[in-house]
Short mmCIF file of C-alpha atoms in Angstrom, two decimals:
data_model
loop_
_atom_site.label_atom_id
_atom_site.label_comp_id
_atom_site.label_asym_id
_atom_site.label_seq_id
_atom_site.Cartn_x
_atom_site.Cartn_y
_atom_site.Cartn_z
CA MET A 179 8.63 14.80 6.01
CA ARG A 180 8.69 11.26 7.54
CA ILE A 181 5.40 9.19 7.67
CA HIS A 182 5.29 5.78 9.57
CA ILE A 183 3.00 3.19 8.15
CA LYS A 184 1.66 0.29 10.00
CA TYR A 185 1.27 -3.27 8.56
CA MET A 186 3.56 -2.44 5.59
CA VAL A 187 5.76 -5.52 5.67
CA SER A 188 6.31 -6.66 2.11
CA LEU A 189 7.54 -5.49 -1.14
CA ARG A 190 4.09 -5.50 -2.48
CA CYS A 191 2.94 -2.96 0.21
CA LYS A 192 5.97 -0.84 -0.69
CA MET A 193 5.03 -0.85 -4.44
CA MET A 194 1.25 -0.13 -3.56
CA VAL A 195 2.39 2.81 -1.24
CA GLN A 196 4.78 4.11 -4.12
CA GLN A 197 1.81 4.05 -6.57
CA GLU A 198 -0.26 6.22 -4.14
CA ILE A 199 2.58 8.70 -3.60
CA ASP A 200 2.96 8.92 -7.40
CA ARG A 201 -0.83 9.54 -7.64
CA LEU A 202 -0.69 12.31 -5.35
CA GLY A 203 1.95 13.84 -7.49
CA ILE A 204 4.55 13.85 -4.76
CA SER A 205 8.14 13.77 -6.24
CA GLN A 206 11.32 13.04 -4.44
CA ALA A 207 9.80 10.47 -2.03
CA VAL A 208 11.64 7.44 -0.67
CA VAL A 209 9.50 4.44 0.19
CA LYS A 210 10.94 1.88 2.71
CA LEU A 211 9.17 -0.94 4.74
CA GLY A 212 7.05 1.07 7.26
CA ILE A 213 8.35 4.50 6.27
CA VAL A 214 7.84 7.10 3.67
CA ASP A 215 10.26 10.10 3.51
CA THR A 216 9.33 13.04 1.28
CA ILE A 217 11.53 16.13 0.76
CA GLU A 218 8.47 18.43 0.55
CA PRO A 219 5.84 17.93 3.46
CA MET A 220 2.39 16.98 2.33
CA ASP A 221 -0.30 19.49 2.75
CA SER A 222 -3.39 18.53 4.92
CA LYS A 223 -5.41 17.55 1.87
CA GLN A 224 -2.81 15.27 0.37
CA LEU A 225 -2.13 13.64 3.85
CA THR A 226 -5.97 13.08 4.41
CA THR A 227 -6.20 11.52 0.90
CA PHE A 228 -2.98 9.47 1.38
CA THR A 229 -4.29 8.20 4.79
CA ALA A 230 -7.75 7.25 3.38
CA ARG A 231 -6.14 5.48 0.36
CA LEU A 232 -3.74 3.48 2.83
CA LYS A 233 -6.63 2.50 4.95
CA LYS A 234 -8.32 0.98 1.93
CA MET A 235 -5.35 -1.13 1.33
CA GLY A 236 -5.27 -2.36 4.98
CA LEU A 237 -2.47 -0.07 5.93
CA GLU A 238 -2.50 2.63 8.53
CA VAL A 239 -0.52 5.94 9.12
CA LEU A 240 0.85 5.97 12.73
CA ASP A 241 1.30 9.13 14.72
CA ASP A 242 1.92 8.36 18.19
CA LYS A 243 5.44 7.46 19.29
CA LYS A 244 4.66 3.92 21.03
CA SER A 245 2.96 2.79 17.97
CA ILE A 246 5.77 4.00 15.79
CA LEU A 247 8.42 2.23 17.99
CA ILE A 248 6.41 -1.06 17.99
CA GLU A 249 6.09 -0.95 14.13
CA LYS A 250 9.82 -0.44 14.02
CA ILE A 251 10.44 -3.49 16.16
CA LYS A 252 8.01 -5.55 14.10
CA ASN A 253 9.58 -4.46 10.76
CA SER A 254 13.11 -5.04 12.14
CA ILE A 255 12.16 -8.67 13.14
CA THR A 256 10.16 -9.27 9.89
CA THR A 257 13.06 -8.00 7.64
CA LEU A 258 15.65 -10.06 9.57
CA ILE A 259 13.67 -13.19 9.43
CA HIS A 260 12.09 -12.95 6.04
CA ASN A 261 14.49 -10.91 3.95
CA THR A 262 17.93 -12.16 4.89
CA THR A 263 19.46 -15.72 4.76
CA GLU A 264 22.05 -14.96 7.56
CA GLN A 265 20.90 -14.63 11.09
CA PRO A 266 22.58 -11.98 13.24
CA LYS A 267 25.65 -12.79 15.09
CA GLU A 268 24.19 -11.38 18.18
CA ASN A 269 20.96 -12.47 19.78
CA TYR A 270 17.64 -10.83 18.91
CA SER A 271 17.56 -8.60 22.03
CA GLU A 272 21.06 -7.20 21.31
CA TYR A 273 20.11 -6.95 17.62
CA LEU A 274 17.04 -4.91 18.35
CA SER A 275 18.80 -2.67 20.92
CA ASN A 276 21.49 -1.86 18.41
CA ALA A 277 19.25 -1.41 15.49
CA LEU A 278 16.72 0.88 17.21
CA GLY A 279 18.91 2.51 19.93
CA TYR A 280 16.89 1.67 23.10
CA ASP A 281 17.50 -0.71 25.88
CA TYR A 282 15.85 -4.14 25.25
CA THR A 283 13.97 -4.14 28.41
CA TYR A 284 12.34 -0.86 27.40
CA LEU A 285 11.48 -2.22 23.98
CA ALA A 286 10.14 -5.51 25.49
CA ASN A 287 7.91 -3.70 28.00
CA ILE A 288 6.35 -1.37 25.54
CA PHE A 289 5.81 -4.10 22.98
CA SER A 290 4.04 -6.30 25.53
CA GLU A 291 1.99 -3.55 26.98
CA VAL A 292 0.53 -2.62 23.68
CA ASN A 293 0.32 -5.99 21.78
CA GLY A 294 -0.49 -8.40 24.77
CA TYR A 295 2.22 -10.78 23.66
CA THR A 296 6.15 -10.77 23.83
CA ILE A 297 8.74 -9.86 21.34
CA GLN A 298 9.86 -13.46 21.74
CA GLN A 299 6.51 -14.79 20.60
CA PHE A 300 6.52 -12.46 17.76
CA ILE A 301 9.89 -13.75 16.79
CA ILE A 302 8.80 -17.38 16.99
CA LEU A 303 5.58 -16.75 15.12
CA ASN A 304 7.70 -15.21 12.25
CA LYS A 305 10.24 -17.94 12.31
CA ILE A 306 7.40 -20.67 12.02
CA GLU A 307 5.99 -18.59 9.10
CA LYS A 308 9.39 -18.66 7.47
CA VAL A 309 9.74 -22.46 8.11
CA LYS A 310 6.44 -23.01 6.35
CA GLU A 311 7.53 -20.84 3.36
CA LEU A 312 10.89 -22.74 3.12
CA ILE A 313 9.14 -26.17 3.30
CA LEU A 314 6.52 -25.25 0.62
CA TYR A 315 8.88 -23.29 -1.74
CA ASN A 316 12.33 -24.60 -1.38
CA GLU A 317 14.19 -27.76 -1.58
CA LEU A 318 15.95 -27.29 1.84
CA ASN A 319 15.68 -30.11 4.31
CA LEU A 320 14.79 -29.59 7.80
CA THR A 321 18.37 -29.54 8.99
CA GLU A 322 19.35 -26.67 6.59
CA ILE A 323 16.21 -24.79 7.71
CA ALA A 324 17.00 -25.19 11.33
CA TYR A 325 20.60 -23.89 10.72
CA GLN A 326 19.36 -21.00 8.59
CA LEU A 327 16.87 -19.71 11.19
CA ASN A 328 19.33 -20.33 13.92
CA TYR A 329 17.47 -23.17 15.68
CA SER A 330 19.65 -25.11 18.07
CA SER A 331 18.40 -28.53 16.45
CA VAL A 332 15.90 -29.90 14.24
CA ALA A 333 14.20 -31.07 17.27
CA HIS A 334 13.85 -27.76 18.66
CA LEU A 335 12.41 -26.47 15.37
CA SER A 336 10.02 -29.36 15.09
CA TYR A 337 8.93 -28.75 18.81
CA GLN A 338 8.05 -25.06 18.07
CA PHE A 339 6.49 -25.78 14.64
CA LYS A 340 4.15 -28.40 16.30
CA LYS A 341 3.37 -26.10 19.20
CA ILE A 342 2.23 -23.29 16.86
CA THR A 343 0.73 -25.00 13.95
CA GLY A 344 -0.43 -28.32 15.54
CA LEU A 345 1.40 -30.26 12.82
CA ALA A 346 4.80 -31.88 12.59
CA PRO A 347 6.99 -30.31 9.91
CA SER A 348 7.14 -33.73 8.28
CA PHE A 349 3.30 -33.94 8.05
CA TYR A 350 3.33 -30.33 6.61
CA LYS A 351 5.75 -31.38 4.06
CA GLN A 352 3.46 -34.31 3.14
CA LEU A 353 0.71 -32.01 2.69
CA LYS A 354 2.78 -30.02 0.18
CA GLN A 355 3.51 -33.27 -1.63
CA LYS A 356 -0.24 -34.24 -1.75
CA ARG A 357 -1.22 -30.83 -3.12
CA GLU A 358 1.41 -31.10 -5.76
CA ASN A 359 0.23 -34.67 -6.79
CA ASN A 360 -3.51 -33.43 -6.85
CA LEU A 361 -2.41 -30.55 -9.05
CA GLU A 362 -0.73 -33.07 -11.49
CA ASP A 363 -3.73 -35.18 -11.60
CA LEU A 364 -5.83 -32.18 -12.96
#
């Protein structure tokens, strides 16, 4: 039995879902980002309990095909940007088409119709979140970050960062340094 789960985008979510599967006494389950595969199907009581517990964690079981496809798109993008250091050799549209087995135009239309924003906007938001993470937790400079996230230049990265956050990356980095200095003063 395959269950698709919305908002399941981190290893922490994966661990929490695995704990719920274990609590229900379901053996032989494989938990991946956005998906739980079980060998034995859940009975209706188990599924209801599982769904209710996930809801308390901010997760949601998906049952319609459009929602499942959109969650697959989001998980593919999130995994690519946040969990890999190498960007794909192909552009994002080709990557998504190959990974999901659908024409990109179809994916883009469904995504925009349901979410109210484009796949490209979702990609940019995720890339900016990754830039913030790299600025805050790594010792990479902006040139290395731009290269790692496949930006054409530091200027392009800076433009998108400022457009989304309202701050220049250098100012964001200064905030990080001020926070560190304030913590040292404590």
